[in-house]
Short mmCIF file of C-alpha atoms in Angstrom, two decimals:
data_model
loop_
_atom_site.label_atom_id
_atom_site.label_comp_id
_atom_site.label_asym_id
_atom_site.label_seq_id
_atom_site.Cartn_x
_atom_site.Cartn_y
_atom_site.Cartn_z
CA MET A 1 36.88 27.81 20.29
CA ASP A 2 33.41 27.89 21.77
CA VAL A 3 30.09 27.01 20.16
CA ASN A 4 29.13 30.65 19.56
CA THR A 5 32.38 31.35 17.73
CA ALA A 6 31.84 28.25 15.59
CA ILE A 7 28.31 29.35 14.74
CA GLU A 8 29.47 32.90 13.94
CA LEU A 9 32.07 31.49 11.56
CA ILE A 10 29.45 29.39 9.79
CA TYR A 11 27.02 32.32 9.65
CA SER A 12 29.64 34.61 8.12
CA LEU A 13 30.49 32.01 5.47
CA LEU A 14 26.82 31.46 4.61
CA SER A 15 26.51 34.94 3.14
CA ILE A 16 29.02 33.85 0.50
CA PHE A 17 27.22 30.66 -0.48
CA VAL A 18 23.53 31.44 -0.54
CA PRO A 19 22.86 32.14 -4.22
CA PRO A 20 20.50 34.98 -5.09
CA LEU A 21 17.05 34.06 -6.28
CA LEU A 22 17.09 35.69 -9.69
CA SER A 23 13.38 35.59 -10.42
CA CYS A 24 12.30 37.33 -7.20
CA SER A 25 12.29 40.89 -5.93
CA VAL A 26 15.22 42.13 -3.86
CA LYS A 27 13.15 42.25 -0.66
CA TYR A 28 11.89 38.70 -1.20
CA GLN A 29 15.47 37.57 -1.89
CA GLN A 30 16.62 39.08 1.40
CA ILE A 31 13.82 37.34 3.31
CA GLN A 32 14.60 34.00 1.62
CA ILE A 33 18.32 34.31 2.38
CA LYS A 34 17.68 35.24 6.03
CA THR A 35 15.22 32.35 6.45
CA ARG A 36 17.61 29.88 4.85
CA ASN A 37 20.55 31.15 6.90
CA LYS A 38 18.57 30.77 10.12
CA ALA A 39 17.55 27.21 9.22
CA ILE A 40 21.11 26.25 8.36
CA GLN A 41 22.46 27.96 11.46
CA LYS A 42 19.91 26.18 13.69
CA GLU A 43 20.68 22.78 12.20
CA LEU A 44 24.45 23.22 12.46
CA SER A 45 24.38 24.75 15.93
CA ALA A 46 22.37 21.78 17.22
CA GLU A 47 25.01 19.38 15.90
CA ILE A 48 28.02 21.47 17.01
CA SER A 49 26.57 21.95 20.51
CA LYS A 50 26.88 18.17 20.98
CA ILE A 51 30.68 18.48 20.86
CA PRO A 52 32.29 18.82 24.31
CA LYS A 53 33.73 22.31 24.83
CA ASN A 54 37.25 21.00 25.38
CA LYS A 55 37.08 19.25 21.97
CA LEU A 56 36.04 22.33 19.93
CA ILE A 57 38.77 23.52 17.56
CA GLU A 58 39.25 25.84 14.62
CA PRO A 59 37.97 23.90 11.60
CA ASN A 60 39.87 23.06 8.46
CA LEU A 61 38.69 26.08 6.43
CA PRO A 62 38.98 24.56 2.94
CA LEU A 63 36.92 21.56 4.09
CA LEU A 64 34.39 23.79 5.88
CA TYR A 65 34.12 26.12 2.88
CA SER A 66 33.56 23.27 0.43
CA ALA A 67 31.09 21.42 2.68
CA LEU A 68 29.04 24.56 3.38
CA GLN A 69 28.92 25.46 -0.29
CA SER A 70 27.75 21.96 -1.21
CA TYR A 71 25.21 21.94 1.64
CA VAL A 72 23.63 25.20 0.46
CA LEU A 73 23.37 23.94 -3.11
CA GLN A 74 21.45 20.79 -2.09
CA SER A 75 17.73 21.30 -2.43
CA GLY A 76 15.13 18.90 -1.16
CA GLN A 77 17.60 16.13 -0.33
CA ASP A 78 17.53 16.05 3.45
CA GLU A 79 19.60 12.86 3.65
CA ILE A 80 22.46 14.45 1.73
CA LYS A 81 22.17 17.66 3.75
CA ASN A 82 22.33 15.63 6.96
CA LEU A 83 25.63 14.08 5.85
CA PHE A 84 27.03 17.54 5.17
CA VAL A 85 25.89 18.70 8.62
CA LYS A 86 27.71 15.78 10.21
CA LEU A 87 30.84 16.50 8.16
CA ILE A 88 30.77 20.21 9.01
CA SER A 89 30.31 19.55 12.72
CA ALA A 90 33.08 16.94 12.65
CA SER A 91 35.44 19.61 11.33
CA PHE A 92 35.02 21.43 14.67
CA ASN A 93 35.77 18.28 16.73
CA SER A 94 39.40 17.58 17.63
CA ASP A 95 38.68 13.86 18.04
CA LYS A 96 37.47 13.54 14.45
CA MET A 97 39.86 15.91 12.69
CA GLU A 98 42.43 13.23 11.82
CA TYR A 99 39.75 11.17 10.04
CA LEU A 100 38.41 13.99 7.85
CA HIS A 101 39.50 14.35 4.27
CA PRO A 102 38.52 17.05 1.75
CA CYS A 103 37.42 14.39 -0.74
CA PHE A 104 34.51 13.47 1.58
CA VAL A 105 32.62 16.49 0.23
CA GLU A 106 32.87 15.16 -3.32
CA ILE A 107 31.90 11.66 -2.20
CA ILE A 108 28.77 12.95 -0.45
CA LYS A 109 27.81 14.98 -3.53
CA GLN A 110 27.84 11.78 -5.60
CA LEU A 111 25.57 9.81 -3.25
CA SER A 112 21.93 9.10 -3.97
CA PRO A 113 19.41 9.75 -1.17
CA ILE A 114 19.05 6.01 -0.47
CA GLU A 115 22.83 5.63 -0.14
CA ALA A 116 22.85 8.57 2.26
CA ARG A 117 20.06 6.96 4.33
CA ILE A 118 22.06 3.76 4.55
CA LEU A 119 25.20 5.59 5.67
CA LEU A 120 23.22 7.57 8.26
CA SER A 121 21.61 4.37 9.50
CA ILE A 122 25.02 2.77 9.94
CA TYR A 123 26.32 5.91 11.65
CA ASP A 124 23.33 6.17 14.02
CA SER A 125 23.11 2.51 14.97
CA ASN A 126 26.67 1.26 14.44
CA LYS A 127 25.30 -1.86 12.81
CA ILE A 128 24.46 -2.92 9.28
CA ASP A 129 20.95 -4.25 8.81
CA GLY A 130 21.25 -5.45 5.25
CA ILE A 131 23.74 -7.26 3.09
CA SER A 132 23.10 -8.76 -0.31
CA ALA A 133 25.26 -10.80 -2.61
CA LEU A 134 25.05 -10.56 -6.38
CA LYS A 135 25.99 -13.46 -8.59
CA ASP A 136 25.17 -13.87 -12.28
CA ASN A 137 22.86 -10.80 -12.14
CA ARG A 138 20.82 -12.40 -9.36
CA GLU A 139 20.50 -10.98 -5.91
CA TYR A 140 20.77 -13.16 -2.84
CA LEU A 141 19.59 -11.38 0.29
CA LEU A 142 21.87 -12.38 3.15
CA VAL A 143 20.56 -9.96 5.78
CA SER A 144 17.34 -7.94 5.49
CA THR A 145 17.07 -4.17 5.89
CA PRO A 146 14.31 -1.57 5.62
CA TYR A 147 16.33 0.35 3.00
CA LEU A 148 16.85 -2.40 0.43
CA LYS A 149 13.30 -3.31 -0.47
CA THR A 150 13.62 -4.09 -4.15
CA THR A 151 16.23 -5.29 -6.58
CA GLU A 152 16.11 -1.81 -8.10
CA ASP A 153 17.32 -0.32 -4.77
CA ILE A 154 20.23 -2.72 -4.75
CA ASN A 155 21.06 -1.96 -8.37
CA MET A 156 21.10 1.77 -7.55
CA ILE A 157 23.70 1.14 -4.84
CA ASP A 158 25.59 -1.40 -6.88
#
């Protein structure tokens, strides 16, 4: 499978997932759907184009379907969308296929934006910049990080 075929598959599935905007005119709805499809297609094609051509495969369709549907339904949560983009692109990569599981979609849907930022930070840098220990409802910062600034942030993750 080449990149264009992968993008065409995603584009054809997007028409299923983009919900109509009920309060708008039909013409405005069409413009919104086209704009959203182009943005999604651009974001996904950038990530899929990073996969070597000899590693591109047919994706696991149930995983791709579920991840795309969840991606489209996220609004204003770029961190969560970014995790879905990485999951969708991984479904086209033969090296990552054995590590993918359909439950990842549900796990990502349950994450808060700060948890998504932490996971993306770990993914991008391959190191953890912050670890805290909790004992008797007190936090002991073992390693600092830019994402865990307050006890409230830690409690959200906890």
